[in-house]
CSV table of C-alpha atoms in Angstrom, one decimal:
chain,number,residue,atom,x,y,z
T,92,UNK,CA,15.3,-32.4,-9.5
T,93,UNK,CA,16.4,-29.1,-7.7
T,94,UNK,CA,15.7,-25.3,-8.3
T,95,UNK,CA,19.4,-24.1,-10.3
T,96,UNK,CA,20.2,-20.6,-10.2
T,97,UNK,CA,17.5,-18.5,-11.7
T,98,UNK,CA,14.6,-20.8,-11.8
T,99,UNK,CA,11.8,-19.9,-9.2
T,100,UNK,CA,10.0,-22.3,-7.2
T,101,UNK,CA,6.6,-21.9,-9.0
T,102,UNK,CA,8.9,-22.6,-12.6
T,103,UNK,CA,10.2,-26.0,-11.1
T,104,UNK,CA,7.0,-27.4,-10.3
T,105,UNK,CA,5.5,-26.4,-13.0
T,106,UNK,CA,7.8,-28.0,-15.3
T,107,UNK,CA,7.5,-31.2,-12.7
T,108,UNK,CA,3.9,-31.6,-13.4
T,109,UNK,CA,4.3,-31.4,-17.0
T,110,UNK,CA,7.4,-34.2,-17.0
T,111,UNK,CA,5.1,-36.5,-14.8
T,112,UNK,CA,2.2,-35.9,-17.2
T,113,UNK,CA,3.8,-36.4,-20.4
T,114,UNK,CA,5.3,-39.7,-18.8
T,115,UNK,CA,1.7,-41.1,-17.4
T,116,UNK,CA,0.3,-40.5,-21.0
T,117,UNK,CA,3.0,-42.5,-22.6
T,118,UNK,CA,2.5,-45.2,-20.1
T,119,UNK,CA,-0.8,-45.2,-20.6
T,120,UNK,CA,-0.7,-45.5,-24.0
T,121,UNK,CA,2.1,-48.3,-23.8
T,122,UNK,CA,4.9,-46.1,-25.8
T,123,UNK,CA,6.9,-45.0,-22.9
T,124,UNK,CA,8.8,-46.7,-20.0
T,125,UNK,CA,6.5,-48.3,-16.8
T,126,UNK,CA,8.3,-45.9,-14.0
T,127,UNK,CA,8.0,-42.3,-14.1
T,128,UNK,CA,10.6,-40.5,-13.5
T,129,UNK,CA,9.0,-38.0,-11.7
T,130,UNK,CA,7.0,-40.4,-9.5
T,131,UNK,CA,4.4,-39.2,-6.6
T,132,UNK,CA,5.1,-38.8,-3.1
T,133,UNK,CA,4.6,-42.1,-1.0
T,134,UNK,CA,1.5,-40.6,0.6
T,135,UNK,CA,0.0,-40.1,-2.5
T,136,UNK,CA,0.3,-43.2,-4.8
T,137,UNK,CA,-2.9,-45.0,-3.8
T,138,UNK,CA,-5.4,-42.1,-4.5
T,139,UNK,CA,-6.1,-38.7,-5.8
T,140,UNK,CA,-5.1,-35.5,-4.0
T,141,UNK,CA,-8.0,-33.6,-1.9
T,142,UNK,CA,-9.5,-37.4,-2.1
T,143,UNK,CA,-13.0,-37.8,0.4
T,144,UNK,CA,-12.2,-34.0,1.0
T,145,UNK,CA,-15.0,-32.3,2.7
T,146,UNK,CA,-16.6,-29.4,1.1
T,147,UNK,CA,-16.9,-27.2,4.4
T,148,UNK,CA,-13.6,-27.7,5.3
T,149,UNK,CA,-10.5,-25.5,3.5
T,150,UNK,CA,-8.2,-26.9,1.1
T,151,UNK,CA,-5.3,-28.7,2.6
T,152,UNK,CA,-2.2,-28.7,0.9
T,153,UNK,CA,-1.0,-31.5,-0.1
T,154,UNK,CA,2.4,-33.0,-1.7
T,155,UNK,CA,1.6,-34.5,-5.4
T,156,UNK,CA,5.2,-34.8,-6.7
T,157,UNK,CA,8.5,-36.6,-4.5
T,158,UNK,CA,10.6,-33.7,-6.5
T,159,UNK,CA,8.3,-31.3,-6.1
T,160,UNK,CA,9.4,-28.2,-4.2
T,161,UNK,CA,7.3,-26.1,-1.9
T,162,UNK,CA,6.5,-22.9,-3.6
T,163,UNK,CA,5.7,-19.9,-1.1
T,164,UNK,CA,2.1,-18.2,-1.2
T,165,UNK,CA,3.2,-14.9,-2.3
T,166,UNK,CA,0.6,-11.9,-1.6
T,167,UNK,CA,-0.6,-10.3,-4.7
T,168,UNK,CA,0.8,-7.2,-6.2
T,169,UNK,CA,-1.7,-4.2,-6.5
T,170,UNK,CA,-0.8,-1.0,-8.0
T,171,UNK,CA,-0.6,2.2,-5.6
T,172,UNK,CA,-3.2,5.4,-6.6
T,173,UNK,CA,0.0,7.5,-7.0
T,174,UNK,CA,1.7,5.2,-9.4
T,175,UNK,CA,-1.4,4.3,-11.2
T,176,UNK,CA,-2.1,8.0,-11.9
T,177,UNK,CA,1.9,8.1,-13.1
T,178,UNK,CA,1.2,4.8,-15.4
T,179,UNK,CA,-2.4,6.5,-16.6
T,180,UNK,CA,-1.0,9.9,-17.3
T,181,UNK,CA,2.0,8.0,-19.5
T,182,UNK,CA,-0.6,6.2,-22.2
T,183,UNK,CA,0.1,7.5,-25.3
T,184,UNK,CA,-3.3,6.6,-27.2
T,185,UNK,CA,-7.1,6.6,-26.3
T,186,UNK,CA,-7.4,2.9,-26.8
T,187,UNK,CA,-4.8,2.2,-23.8
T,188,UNK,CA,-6.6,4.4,-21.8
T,189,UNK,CA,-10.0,2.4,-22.6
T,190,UNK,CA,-8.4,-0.7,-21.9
T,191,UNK,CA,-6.3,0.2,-18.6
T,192,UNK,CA,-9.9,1.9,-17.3
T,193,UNK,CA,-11.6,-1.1,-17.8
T,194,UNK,CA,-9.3,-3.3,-16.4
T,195,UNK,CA,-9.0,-1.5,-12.7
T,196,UNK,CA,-12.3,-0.7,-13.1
T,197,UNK,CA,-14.0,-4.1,-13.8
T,198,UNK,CA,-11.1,-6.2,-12.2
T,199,UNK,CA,-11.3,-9.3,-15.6
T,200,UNK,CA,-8.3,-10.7,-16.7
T,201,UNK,CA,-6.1,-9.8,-19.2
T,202,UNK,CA,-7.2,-12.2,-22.1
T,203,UNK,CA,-10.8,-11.8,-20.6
T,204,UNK,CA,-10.9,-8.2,-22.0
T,205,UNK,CA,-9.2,-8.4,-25.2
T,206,UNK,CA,-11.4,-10.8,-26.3
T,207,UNK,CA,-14.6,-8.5,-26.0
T,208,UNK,CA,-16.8,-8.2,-29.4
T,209,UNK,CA,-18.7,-5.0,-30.3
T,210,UNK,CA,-22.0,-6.1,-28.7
T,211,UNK,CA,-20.7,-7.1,-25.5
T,212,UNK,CA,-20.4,-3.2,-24.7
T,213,UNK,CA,-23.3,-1.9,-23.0
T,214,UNK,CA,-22.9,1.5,-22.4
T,215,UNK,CA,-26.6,2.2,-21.3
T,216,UNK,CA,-26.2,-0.2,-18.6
T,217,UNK,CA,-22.2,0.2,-18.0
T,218,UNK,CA,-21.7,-3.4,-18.5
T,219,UNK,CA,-19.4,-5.5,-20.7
T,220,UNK,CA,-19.7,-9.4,-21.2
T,221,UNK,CA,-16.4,-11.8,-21.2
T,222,UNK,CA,-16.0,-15.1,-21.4
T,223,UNK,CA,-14.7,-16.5,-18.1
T,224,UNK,CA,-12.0,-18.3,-17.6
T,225,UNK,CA,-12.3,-22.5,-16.9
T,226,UNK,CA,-16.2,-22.5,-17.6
T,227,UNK,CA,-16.2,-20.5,-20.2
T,228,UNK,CA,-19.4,-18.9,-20.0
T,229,UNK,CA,-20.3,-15.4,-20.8
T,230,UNK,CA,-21.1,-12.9,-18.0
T,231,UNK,CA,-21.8,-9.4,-17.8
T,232,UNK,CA,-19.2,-7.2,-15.3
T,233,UNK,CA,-19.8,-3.8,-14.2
T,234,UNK,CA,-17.5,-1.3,-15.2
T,235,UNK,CA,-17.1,2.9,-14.2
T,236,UNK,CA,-18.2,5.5,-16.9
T,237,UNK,CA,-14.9,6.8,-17.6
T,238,UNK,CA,-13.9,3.3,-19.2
T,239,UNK,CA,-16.8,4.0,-21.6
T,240,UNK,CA,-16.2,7.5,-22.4
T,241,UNK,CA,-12.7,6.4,-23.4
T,242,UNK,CA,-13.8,3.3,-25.7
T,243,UNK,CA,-16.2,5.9,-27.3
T,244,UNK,CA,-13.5,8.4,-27.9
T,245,UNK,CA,-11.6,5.0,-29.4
T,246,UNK,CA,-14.0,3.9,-31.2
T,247,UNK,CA,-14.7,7.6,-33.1
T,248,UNK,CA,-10.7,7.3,-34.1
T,249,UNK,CA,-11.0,4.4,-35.9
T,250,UNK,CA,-14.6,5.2,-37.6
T,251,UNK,CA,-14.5,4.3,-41.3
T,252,UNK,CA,-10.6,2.4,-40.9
T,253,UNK,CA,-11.9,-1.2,-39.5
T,254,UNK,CA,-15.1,-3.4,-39.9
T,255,UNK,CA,-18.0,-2.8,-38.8
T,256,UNK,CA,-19.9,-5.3,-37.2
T,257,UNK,CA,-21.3,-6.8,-34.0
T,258,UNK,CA,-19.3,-9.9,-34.1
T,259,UNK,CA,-15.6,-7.4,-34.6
T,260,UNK,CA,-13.6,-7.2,-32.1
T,261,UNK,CA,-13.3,-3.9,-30.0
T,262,UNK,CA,-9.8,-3.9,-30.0
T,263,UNK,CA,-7.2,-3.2,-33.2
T,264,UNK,CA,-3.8,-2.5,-33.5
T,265,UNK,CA,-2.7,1.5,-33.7
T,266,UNK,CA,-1.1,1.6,-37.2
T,267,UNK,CA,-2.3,0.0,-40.4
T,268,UNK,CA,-2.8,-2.5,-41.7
T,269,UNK,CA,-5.1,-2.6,-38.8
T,270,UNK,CA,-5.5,-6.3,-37.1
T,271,UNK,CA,-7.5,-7.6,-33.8
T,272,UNK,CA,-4.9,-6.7,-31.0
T,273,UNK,CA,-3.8,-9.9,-29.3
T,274,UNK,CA,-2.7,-10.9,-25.5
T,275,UNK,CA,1.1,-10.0,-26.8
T,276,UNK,CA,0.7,-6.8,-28.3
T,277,UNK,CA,-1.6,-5.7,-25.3
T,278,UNK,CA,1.2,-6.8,-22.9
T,279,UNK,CA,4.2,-5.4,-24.8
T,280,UNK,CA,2.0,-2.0,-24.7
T,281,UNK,CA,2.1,-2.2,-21.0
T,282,UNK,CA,5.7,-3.0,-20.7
T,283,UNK,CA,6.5,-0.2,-23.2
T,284,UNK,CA,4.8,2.2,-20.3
T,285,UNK,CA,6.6,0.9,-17.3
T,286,UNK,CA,10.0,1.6,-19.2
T,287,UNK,CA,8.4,4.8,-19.5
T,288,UNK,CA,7.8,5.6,-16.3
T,289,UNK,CA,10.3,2.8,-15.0
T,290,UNK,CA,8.7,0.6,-12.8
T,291,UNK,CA,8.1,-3.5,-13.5
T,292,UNK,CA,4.3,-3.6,-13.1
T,293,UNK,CA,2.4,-6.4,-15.0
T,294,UNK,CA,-1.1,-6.7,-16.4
T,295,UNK,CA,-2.5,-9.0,-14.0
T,296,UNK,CA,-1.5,-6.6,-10.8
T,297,UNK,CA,-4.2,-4.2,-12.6
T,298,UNK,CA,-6.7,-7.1,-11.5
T,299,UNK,CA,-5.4,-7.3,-8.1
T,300,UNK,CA,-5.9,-3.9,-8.1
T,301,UNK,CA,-9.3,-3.7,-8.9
T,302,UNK,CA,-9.7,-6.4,-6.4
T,303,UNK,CA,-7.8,-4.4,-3.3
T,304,UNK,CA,-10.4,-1.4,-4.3
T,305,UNK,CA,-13.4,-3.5,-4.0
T,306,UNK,CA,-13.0,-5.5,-0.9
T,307,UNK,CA,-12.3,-1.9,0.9
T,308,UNK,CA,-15.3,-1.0,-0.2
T,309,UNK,CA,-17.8,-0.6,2.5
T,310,UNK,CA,-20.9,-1.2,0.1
T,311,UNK,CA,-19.9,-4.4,-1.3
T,312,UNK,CA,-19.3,-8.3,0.5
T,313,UNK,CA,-16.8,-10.5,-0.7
T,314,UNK,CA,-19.5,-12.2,-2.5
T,315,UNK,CA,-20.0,-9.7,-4.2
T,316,UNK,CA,-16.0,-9.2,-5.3
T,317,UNK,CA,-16.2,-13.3,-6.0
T,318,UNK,CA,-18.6,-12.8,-8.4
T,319,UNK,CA,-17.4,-9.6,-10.2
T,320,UNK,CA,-13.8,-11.0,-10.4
T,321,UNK,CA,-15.2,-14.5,-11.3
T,322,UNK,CA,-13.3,-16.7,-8.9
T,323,UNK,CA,-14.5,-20.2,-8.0
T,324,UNK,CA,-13.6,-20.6,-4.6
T,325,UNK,CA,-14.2,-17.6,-2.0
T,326,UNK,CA,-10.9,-18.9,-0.2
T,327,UNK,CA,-8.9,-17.4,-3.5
T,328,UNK,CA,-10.7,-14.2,-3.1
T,329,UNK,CA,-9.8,-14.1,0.1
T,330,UNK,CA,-6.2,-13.5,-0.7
T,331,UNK,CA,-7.3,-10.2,-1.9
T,332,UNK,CA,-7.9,-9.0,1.8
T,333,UNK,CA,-4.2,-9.0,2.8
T,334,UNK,CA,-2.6,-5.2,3.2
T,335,UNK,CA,0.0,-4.1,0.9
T,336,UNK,CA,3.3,-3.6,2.4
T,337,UNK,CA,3.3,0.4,2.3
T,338,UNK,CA,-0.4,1.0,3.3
T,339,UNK,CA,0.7,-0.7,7.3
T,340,UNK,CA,4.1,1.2,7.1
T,341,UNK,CA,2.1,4.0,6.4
T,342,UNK,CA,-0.3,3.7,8.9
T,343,UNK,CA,1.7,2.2,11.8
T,344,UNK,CA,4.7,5.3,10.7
T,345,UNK,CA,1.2,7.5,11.1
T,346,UNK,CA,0.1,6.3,14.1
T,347,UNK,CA,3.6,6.8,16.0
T,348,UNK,CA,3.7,10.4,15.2
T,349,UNK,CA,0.5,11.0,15.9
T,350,UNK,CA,1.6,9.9,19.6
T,351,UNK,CA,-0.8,6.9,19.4
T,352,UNK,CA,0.5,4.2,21.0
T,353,UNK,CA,-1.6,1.2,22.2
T,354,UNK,CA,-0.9,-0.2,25.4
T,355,UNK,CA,1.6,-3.3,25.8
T,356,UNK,CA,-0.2,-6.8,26.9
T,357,UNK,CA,0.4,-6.0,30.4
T,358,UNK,CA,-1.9,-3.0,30.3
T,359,UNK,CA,1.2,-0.6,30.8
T,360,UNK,CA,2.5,1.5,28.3
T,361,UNK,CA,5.8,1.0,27.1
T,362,UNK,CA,8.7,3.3,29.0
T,363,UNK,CA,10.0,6.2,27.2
T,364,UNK,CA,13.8,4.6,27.3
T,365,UNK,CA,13.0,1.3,26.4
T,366,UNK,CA,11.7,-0.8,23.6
T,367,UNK,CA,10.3,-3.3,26.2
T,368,UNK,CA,7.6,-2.7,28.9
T,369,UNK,CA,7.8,-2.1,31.8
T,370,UNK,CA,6.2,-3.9,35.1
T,371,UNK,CA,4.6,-2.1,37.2
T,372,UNK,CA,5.8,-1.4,41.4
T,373,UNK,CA,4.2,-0.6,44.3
T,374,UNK,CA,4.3,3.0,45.1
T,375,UNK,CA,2.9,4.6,48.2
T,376,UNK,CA,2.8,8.1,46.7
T,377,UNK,CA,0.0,9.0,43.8
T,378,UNK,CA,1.4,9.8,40.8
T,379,UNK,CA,4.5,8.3,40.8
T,380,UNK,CA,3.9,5.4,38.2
T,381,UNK,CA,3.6,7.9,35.6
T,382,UNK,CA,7.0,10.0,37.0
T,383,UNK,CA,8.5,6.2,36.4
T,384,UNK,CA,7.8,6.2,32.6
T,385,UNK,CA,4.6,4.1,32.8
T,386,UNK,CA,1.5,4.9,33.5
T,387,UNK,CA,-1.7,2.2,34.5
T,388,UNK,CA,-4.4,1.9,32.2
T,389,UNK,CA,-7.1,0.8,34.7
T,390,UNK,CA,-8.5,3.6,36.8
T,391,UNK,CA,-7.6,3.3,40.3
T,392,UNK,CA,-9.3,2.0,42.9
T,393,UNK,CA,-11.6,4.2,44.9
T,394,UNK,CA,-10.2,4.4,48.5
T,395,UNK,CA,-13.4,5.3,50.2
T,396,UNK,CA,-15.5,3.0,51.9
T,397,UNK,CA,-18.8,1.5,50.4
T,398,UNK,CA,-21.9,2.6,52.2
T,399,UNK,CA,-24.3,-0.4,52.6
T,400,UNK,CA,-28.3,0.7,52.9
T,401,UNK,CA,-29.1,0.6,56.6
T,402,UNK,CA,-31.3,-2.2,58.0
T,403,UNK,CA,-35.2,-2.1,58.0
């Protein structure tokens, strides 16, 4: 089983583990052949992966599948300020605006959000409740004040047009007959405004977004961003600590005109002609290190002669 042309890495294996499944149910239930197809790797047919795995140590990866392919860690996408603003000035309704606020704001998933009922808004306390992903329990996420003075502007449009009720949902479709809005139609709204604006951005980078604003927040520990993003491991939060590409292009593009150059390994600084530095020579005459296009970054030696305290 190999990736063909236009099938990703992450498509391939996930179509292997479903094969292999849907073979080892069959087997296991006697209607289907004794040899999977997809078999596991050598290494792996006598137990189960991360078997006698200790908890303090990191999760090793580990081959499951003989046609499995290796699918590269891939840094999450998170939205620039710039072309959030462009995406947030493009929404053509109050009820995007409420949603996209609360999803950069509170950083839970897509599906996490549309699900929300009308008592799970707390507006006193700026919190909403979702049901979390895997568990499945019901927790209550901070989110900012703008989020809820755009579901209150929402919520006026549609006074007297929907049910009322604490078990509704918060979110309906724009035209009538009015319906609870579903994962789709909130995802073909979103794609509707990149093609305004033309750019490719998805729901879940607003999540990775919120994430990238929280753990540069001085005020709060990654503990703190596990929890509010709801994440089960603090190894997959950490993921959220990696730069984008254009904040150290920016700052390293910055830092070079600025004239702020850090000194090479040797403890020279690199020559004004060359990419490469440049070791340092013995001169006899002050001064001339620097005239050479290099310049010591240790202060240099005092040439007078200690004076030692004088015997009792």
């Amino acid at each position: 089983m190999s990736a063909g042309l236009g099938y990703a890495p992450s498509t391939v294996a996930h179509s292997e583990t479903v094969l292999r499944r849907f073979h080892d149910l069959h087997r296991d239930a006697g209607s289907g052949p004794l040899l999977d197809p997809f078999p596991l790797d050598l290494a792996r047919r006598s137990g189960r992966a991360h078997a006698h795995r200790n908890p303090m140590d990191a999760w090793a990866p580990e081959r499951t599948g003989r046609y499995r392919p290796t699918v590269p860690r891939r840094i999450p996408r998170s939205i620039p300020d710039a072309w959030f603003n462009t995406l947030f000035a493009a929404l053509p309704s109050n009820r995007d605006r409420a949603m996209i606020a609360f999803w950069i704001s509170s950083g839970v998933r897509a599906w996490e959000l549309i699900g929300v009922r009308q008592c799970d808004a707390d507006p006193g306390q700026q919190l909403i409740s979702v049901v979390r992903k895997g568990s499945r329990a019901r927790q209550q996420v901070p989110a900012s004040a703008d989020a809820f003075v755009w579901l209150r502007l929402y919520q006026q449009e549609l006074h007297g047009l929907v049910p009322r009720g604490r078990t509704q949902p918060v979110w309906w479709t724009l035209r009538s007959p009015f319906q609870p809005l579903t994962y789709h139609g909130a995802h073909r709204m979103f794609e509707r405004v990149d093609a305004t604006v033309g750019a490719d951005w998805t729901l879940h980078d607003l999540r990775h977004s919120a994430a990238a604003r929280m753990v540069r927040d001085p005020a709060r520990t990654l503990t703190d961003v596990q929890w509010i993003l709801g994440h089960a491991h603090l190894t997959t939060t950490e993921i959220c600590l990696a730069p984008r590409q254009d904040e150290v292009v920016a700052e390293v593009l910055a830092a070079r005109s600025s004239g702020q150059t850090r000194p090479s390994a040797a403890g020279w600084r690199r020559s004004a002609t060359t990419s490469r530095p440049e070791s340092p020579r013995p001169s006899a005459k002050a001064g001339s290190a620097r005239s050479r296009g290099f310049e010591s970054a240790w202060p240099a030696p005092k040439t007078s002669s200690p004076s030692w305290p004088e015997a009792p």
